[in-house]
CSV table of C-alpha atoms in Angstrom, one decimal:
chain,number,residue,atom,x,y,z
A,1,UNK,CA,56.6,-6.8,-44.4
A,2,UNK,CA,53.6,-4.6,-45.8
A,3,UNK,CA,52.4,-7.2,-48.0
A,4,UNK,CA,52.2,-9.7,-44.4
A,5,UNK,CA,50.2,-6.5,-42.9
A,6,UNK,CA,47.8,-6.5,-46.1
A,7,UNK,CA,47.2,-10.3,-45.5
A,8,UNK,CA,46.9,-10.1,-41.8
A,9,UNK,CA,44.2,-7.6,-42.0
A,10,UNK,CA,42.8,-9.6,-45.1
A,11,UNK,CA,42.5,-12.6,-43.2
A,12,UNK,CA,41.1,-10.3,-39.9
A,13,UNK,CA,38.1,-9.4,-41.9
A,14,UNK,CA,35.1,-11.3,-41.8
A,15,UNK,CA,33.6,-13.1,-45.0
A,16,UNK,CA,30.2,-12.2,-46.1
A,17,UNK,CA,29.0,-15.8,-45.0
A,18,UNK,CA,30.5,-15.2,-41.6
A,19,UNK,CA,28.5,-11.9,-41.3
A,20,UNK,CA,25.5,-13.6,-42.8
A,21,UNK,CA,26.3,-16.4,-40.1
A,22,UNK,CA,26.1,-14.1,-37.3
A,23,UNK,CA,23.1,-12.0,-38.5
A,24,UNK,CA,20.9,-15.0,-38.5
A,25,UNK,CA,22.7,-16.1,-35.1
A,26,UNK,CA,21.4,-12.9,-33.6
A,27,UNK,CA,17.7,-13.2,-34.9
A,28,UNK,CA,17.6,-16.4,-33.8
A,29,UNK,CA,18.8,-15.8,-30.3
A,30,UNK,CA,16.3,-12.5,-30.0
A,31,UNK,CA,13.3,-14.7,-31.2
A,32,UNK,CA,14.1,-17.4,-28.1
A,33,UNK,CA,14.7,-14.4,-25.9
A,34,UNK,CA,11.2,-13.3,-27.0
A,35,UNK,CA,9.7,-16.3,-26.8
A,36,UNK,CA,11.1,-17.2,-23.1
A,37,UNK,CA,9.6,-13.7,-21.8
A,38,UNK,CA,6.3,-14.5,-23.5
A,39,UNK,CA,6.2,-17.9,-21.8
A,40,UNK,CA,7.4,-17.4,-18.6
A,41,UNK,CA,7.0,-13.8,-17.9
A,42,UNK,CA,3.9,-11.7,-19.8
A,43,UNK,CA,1.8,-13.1,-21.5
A,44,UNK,CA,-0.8,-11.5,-24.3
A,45,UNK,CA,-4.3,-11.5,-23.3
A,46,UNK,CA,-7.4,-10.2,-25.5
A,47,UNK,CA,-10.6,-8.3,-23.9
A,48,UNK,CA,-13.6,-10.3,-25.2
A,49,UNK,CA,-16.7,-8.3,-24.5
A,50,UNK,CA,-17.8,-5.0,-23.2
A,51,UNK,CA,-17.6,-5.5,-19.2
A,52,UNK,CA,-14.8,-3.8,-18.1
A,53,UNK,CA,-15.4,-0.3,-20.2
A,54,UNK,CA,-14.8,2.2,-19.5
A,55,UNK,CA,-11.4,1.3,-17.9
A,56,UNK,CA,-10.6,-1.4,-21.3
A,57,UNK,CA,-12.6,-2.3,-24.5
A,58,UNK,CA,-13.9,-5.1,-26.5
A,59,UNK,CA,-10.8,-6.0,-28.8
A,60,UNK,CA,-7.9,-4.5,-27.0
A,61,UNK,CA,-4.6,-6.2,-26.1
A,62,UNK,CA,-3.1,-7.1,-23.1
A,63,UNK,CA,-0.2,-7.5,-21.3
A,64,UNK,CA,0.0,-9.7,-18.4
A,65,UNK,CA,2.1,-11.6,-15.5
A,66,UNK,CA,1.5,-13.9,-12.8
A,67,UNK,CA,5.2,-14.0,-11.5
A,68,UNK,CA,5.2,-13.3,-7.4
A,69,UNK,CA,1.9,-12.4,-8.1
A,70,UNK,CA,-0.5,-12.6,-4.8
A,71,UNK,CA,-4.0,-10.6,-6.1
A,72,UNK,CA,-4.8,-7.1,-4.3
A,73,UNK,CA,-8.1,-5.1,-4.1
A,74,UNK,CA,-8.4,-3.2,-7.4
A,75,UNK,CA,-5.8,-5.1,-9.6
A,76,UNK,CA,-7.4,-5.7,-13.1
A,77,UNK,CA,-6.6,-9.6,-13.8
A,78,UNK,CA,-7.4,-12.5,-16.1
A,79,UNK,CA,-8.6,-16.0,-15.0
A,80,UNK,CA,-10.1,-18.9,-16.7
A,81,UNK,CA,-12.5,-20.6,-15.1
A,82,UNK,CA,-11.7,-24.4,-14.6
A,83,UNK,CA,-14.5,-27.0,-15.8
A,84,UNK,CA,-17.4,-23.9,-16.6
A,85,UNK,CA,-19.5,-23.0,-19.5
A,86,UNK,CA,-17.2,-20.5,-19.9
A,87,UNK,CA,-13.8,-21.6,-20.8
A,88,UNK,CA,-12.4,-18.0,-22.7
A,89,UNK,CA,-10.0,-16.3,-20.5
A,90,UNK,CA,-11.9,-13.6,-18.7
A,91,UNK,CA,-11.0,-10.0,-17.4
A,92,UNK,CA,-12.5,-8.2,-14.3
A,93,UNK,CA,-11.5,-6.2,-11.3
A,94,UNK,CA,-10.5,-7.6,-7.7
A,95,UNK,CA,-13.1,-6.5,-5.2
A,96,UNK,CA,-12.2,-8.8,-2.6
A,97,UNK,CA,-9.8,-11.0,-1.4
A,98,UNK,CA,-9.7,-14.3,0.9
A,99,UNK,CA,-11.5,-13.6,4.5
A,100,UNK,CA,-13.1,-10.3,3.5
A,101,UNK,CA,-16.6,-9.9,3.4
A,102,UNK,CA,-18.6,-8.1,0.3
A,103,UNK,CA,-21.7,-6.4,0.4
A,104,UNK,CA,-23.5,-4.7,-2.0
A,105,UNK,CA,-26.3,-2.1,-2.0
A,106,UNK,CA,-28.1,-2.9,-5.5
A,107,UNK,CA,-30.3,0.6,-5.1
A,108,UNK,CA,-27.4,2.9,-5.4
A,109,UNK,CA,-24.3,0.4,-6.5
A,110,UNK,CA,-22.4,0.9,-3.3
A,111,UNK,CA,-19.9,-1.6,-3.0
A,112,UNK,CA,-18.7,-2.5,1.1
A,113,UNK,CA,-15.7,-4.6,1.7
A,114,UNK,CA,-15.4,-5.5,5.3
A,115,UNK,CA,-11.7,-6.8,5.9
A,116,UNK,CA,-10.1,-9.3,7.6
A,117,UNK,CA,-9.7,-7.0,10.7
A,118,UNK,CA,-13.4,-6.5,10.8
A,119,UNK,CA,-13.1,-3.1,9.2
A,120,UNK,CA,-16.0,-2.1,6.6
A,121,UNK,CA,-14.4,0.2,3.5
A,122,UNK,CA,-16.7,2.1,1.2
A,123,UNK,CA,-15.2,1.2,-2.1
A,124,UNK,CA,-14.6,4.7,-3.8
A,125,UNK,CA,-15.1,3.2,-7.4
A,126,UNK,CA,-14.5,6.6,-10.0
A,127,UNK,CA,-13.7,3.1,-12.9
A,128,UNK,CA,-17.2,1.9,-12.4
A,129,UNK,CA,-19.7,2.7,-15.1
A,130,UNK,CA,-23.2,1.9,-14.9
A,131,UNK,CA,-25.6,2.3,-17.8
A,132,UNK,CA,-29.4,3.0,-17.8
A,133,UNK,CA,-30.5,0.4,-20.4
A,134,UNK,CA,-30.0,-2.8,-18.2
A,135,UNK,CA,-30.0,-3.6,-14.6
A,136,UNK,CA,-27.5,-6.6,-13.2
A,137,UNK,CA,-28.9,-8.0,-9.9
A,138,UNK,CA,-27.3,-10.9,-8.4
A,139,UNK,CA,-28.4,-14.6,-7.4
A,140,UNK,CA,-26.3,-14.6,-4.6
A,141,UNK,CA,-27.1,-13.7,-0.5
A,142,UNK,CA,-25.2,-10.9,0.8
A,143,UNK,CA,-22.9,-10.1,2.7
A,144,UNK,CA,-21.0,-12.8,1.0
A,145,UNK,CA,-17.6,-13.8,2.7
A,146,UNK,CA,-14.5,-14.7,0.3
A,147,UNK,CA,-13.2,-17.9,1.7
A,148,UNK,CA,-9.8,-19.2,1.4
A,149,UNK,CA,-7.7,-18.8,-1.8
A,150,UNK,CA,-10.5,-17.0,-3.3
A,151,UNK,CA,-11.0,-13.8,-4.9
A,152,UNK,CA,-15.0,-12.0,-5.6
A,153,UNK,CA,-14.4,-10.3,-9.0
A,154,UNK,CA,-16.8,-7.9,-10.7
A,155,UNK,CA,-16.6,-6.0,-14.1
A,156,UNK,CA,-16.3,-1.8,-14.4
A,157,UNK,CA,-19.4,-1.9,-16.6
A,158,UNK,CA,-21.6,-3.1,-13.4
A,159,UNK,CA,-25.0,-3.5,-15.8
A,160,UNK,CA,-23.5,-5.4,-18.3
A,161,UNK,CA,-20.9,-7.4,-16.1
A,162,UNK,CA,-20.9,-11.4,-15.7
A,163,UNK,CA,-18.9,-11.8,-12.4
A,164,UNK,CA,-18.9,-12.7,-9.1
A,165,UNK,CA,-22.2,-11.5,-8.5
A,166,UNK,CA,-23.4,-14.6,-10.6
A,167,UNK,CA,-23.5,-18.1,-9.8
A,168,UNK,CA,-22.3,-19.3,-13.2
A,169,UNK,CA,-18.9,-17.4,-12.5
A,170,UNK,CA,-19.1,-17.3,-8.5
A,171,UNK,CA,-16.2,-16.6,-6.4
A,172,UNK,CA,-12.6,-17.4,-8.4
A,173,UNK,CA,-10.3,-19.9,-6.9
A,174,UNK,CA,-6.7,-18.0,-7.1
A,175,UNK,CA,-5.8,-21.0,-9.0
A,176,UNK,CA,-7.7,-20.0,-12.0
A,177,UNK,CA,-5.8,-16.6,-12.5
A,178,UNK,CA,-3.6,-16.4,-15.4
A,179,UNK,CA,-2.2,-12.8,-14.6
A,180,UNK,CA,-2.6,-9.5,-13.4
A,181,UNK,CA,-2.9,-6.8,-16.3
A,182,UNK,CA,0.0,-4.7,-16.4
A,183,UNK,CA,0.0,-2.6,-19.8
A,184,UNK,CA,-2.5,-2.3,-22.7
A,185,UNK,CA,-0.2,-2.7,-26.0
A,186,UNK,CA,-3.4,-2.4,-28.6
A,187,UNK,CA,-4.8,0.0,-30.0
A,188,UNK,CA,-1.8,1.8,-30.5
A,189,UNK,CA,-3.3,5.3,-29.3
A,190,UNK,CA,-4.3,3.5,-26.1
A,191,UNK,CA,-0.6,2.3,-24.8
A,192,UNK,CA,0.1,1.9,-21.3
A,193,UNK,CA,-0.6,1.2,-18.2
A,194,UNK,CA,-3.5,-0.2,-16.9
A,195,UNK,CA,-5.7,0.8,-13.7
């Protein structure tokens, strides 16, 4: 009888391969795991440039989503422009959305966003960041109205910003964005949200 209880249990533990066999089994189910989220829910993105500082900086890392994702005043996102000169994937702030109207006093950087109700808002902007060294202008008339599944974008750093303001980027078709920015994961000391 004992030496049947010695081989049941013998036979009840797992070989080395078998434990080998499910380690690699595990790994290789994270990694698709992984790799699903990455695909179909965040994605990484990279800041290229200096136009959103002070609020993100040239080189840091990004996560990002589009999933029931319908873009709001103030969310940071990424877009890539379809058929431009600029084909990178491109970060800046939503100042506008479809059917509101945008104007901007260039003498002392006040940003007014009348909405769809006919009601003008002040944007209180404490992100923006406007340098002395340089001084963006625009190409465009103002008051500018955002028409239909559009969005008018504009970089924090407002002197060193290619956005909205400029013809070459112009208003962004909702169909361009890639994601809204949800958390910076690099640098390390920088983790976290984003706003």
């Amino acid at each position: 009888m004992a030496k049947q209880t010695q081989s049941a249990k013998a036979a009840e533990k797992p070989s080395a391969e078998a434990n080998i066999f499910e380690w690699v089994e595990m790994v290789v189910l994270s990694a698709c795991l992984i790799l699903l989220v990455f695909t179909f829910v965040l994605r990484p993105a990279r800041v290229d440039g200096n136009s959103m500082q002070e609020t993100l900086h040239n080189g840091e890392m990004l996560l990002i989503s589009d999933i029931a994702y319908k873009p709001q005043r103030g969310d940071i996102l990424v877009f890539q422009k379809i058929n431009s000169t600029h084909p990178a994937p491109i970060v800046k702030r939503v100042i506008a959305t479809e059917g509101e109207t945008v104007d901007i006093d260039f003498d002392t950087w006040t940003v007014t966003v009348t909405d769809v109700n006919g009601e003008a808002h002040v944007l209180e902007e404490s992100y923006r960041k406007l340098a002395t060294d340089a001084r963006v202008t625009s190409n465009l008339e103002y008051p500018v109205k955002v028409g239909e599944g559009q969005l008018f974008v504009m970089g924090d750093n407002r002197n060193h910003s290619l956005d909205s303001r400029s013809s070459s980027i112009g208003l962004v078709d909702e169909n361009e964005v890639i994601g809204k920015v949800l958390f910076r994961f690099f640098p390390f000391n920088k983790v976290g949200t984003v706003r």
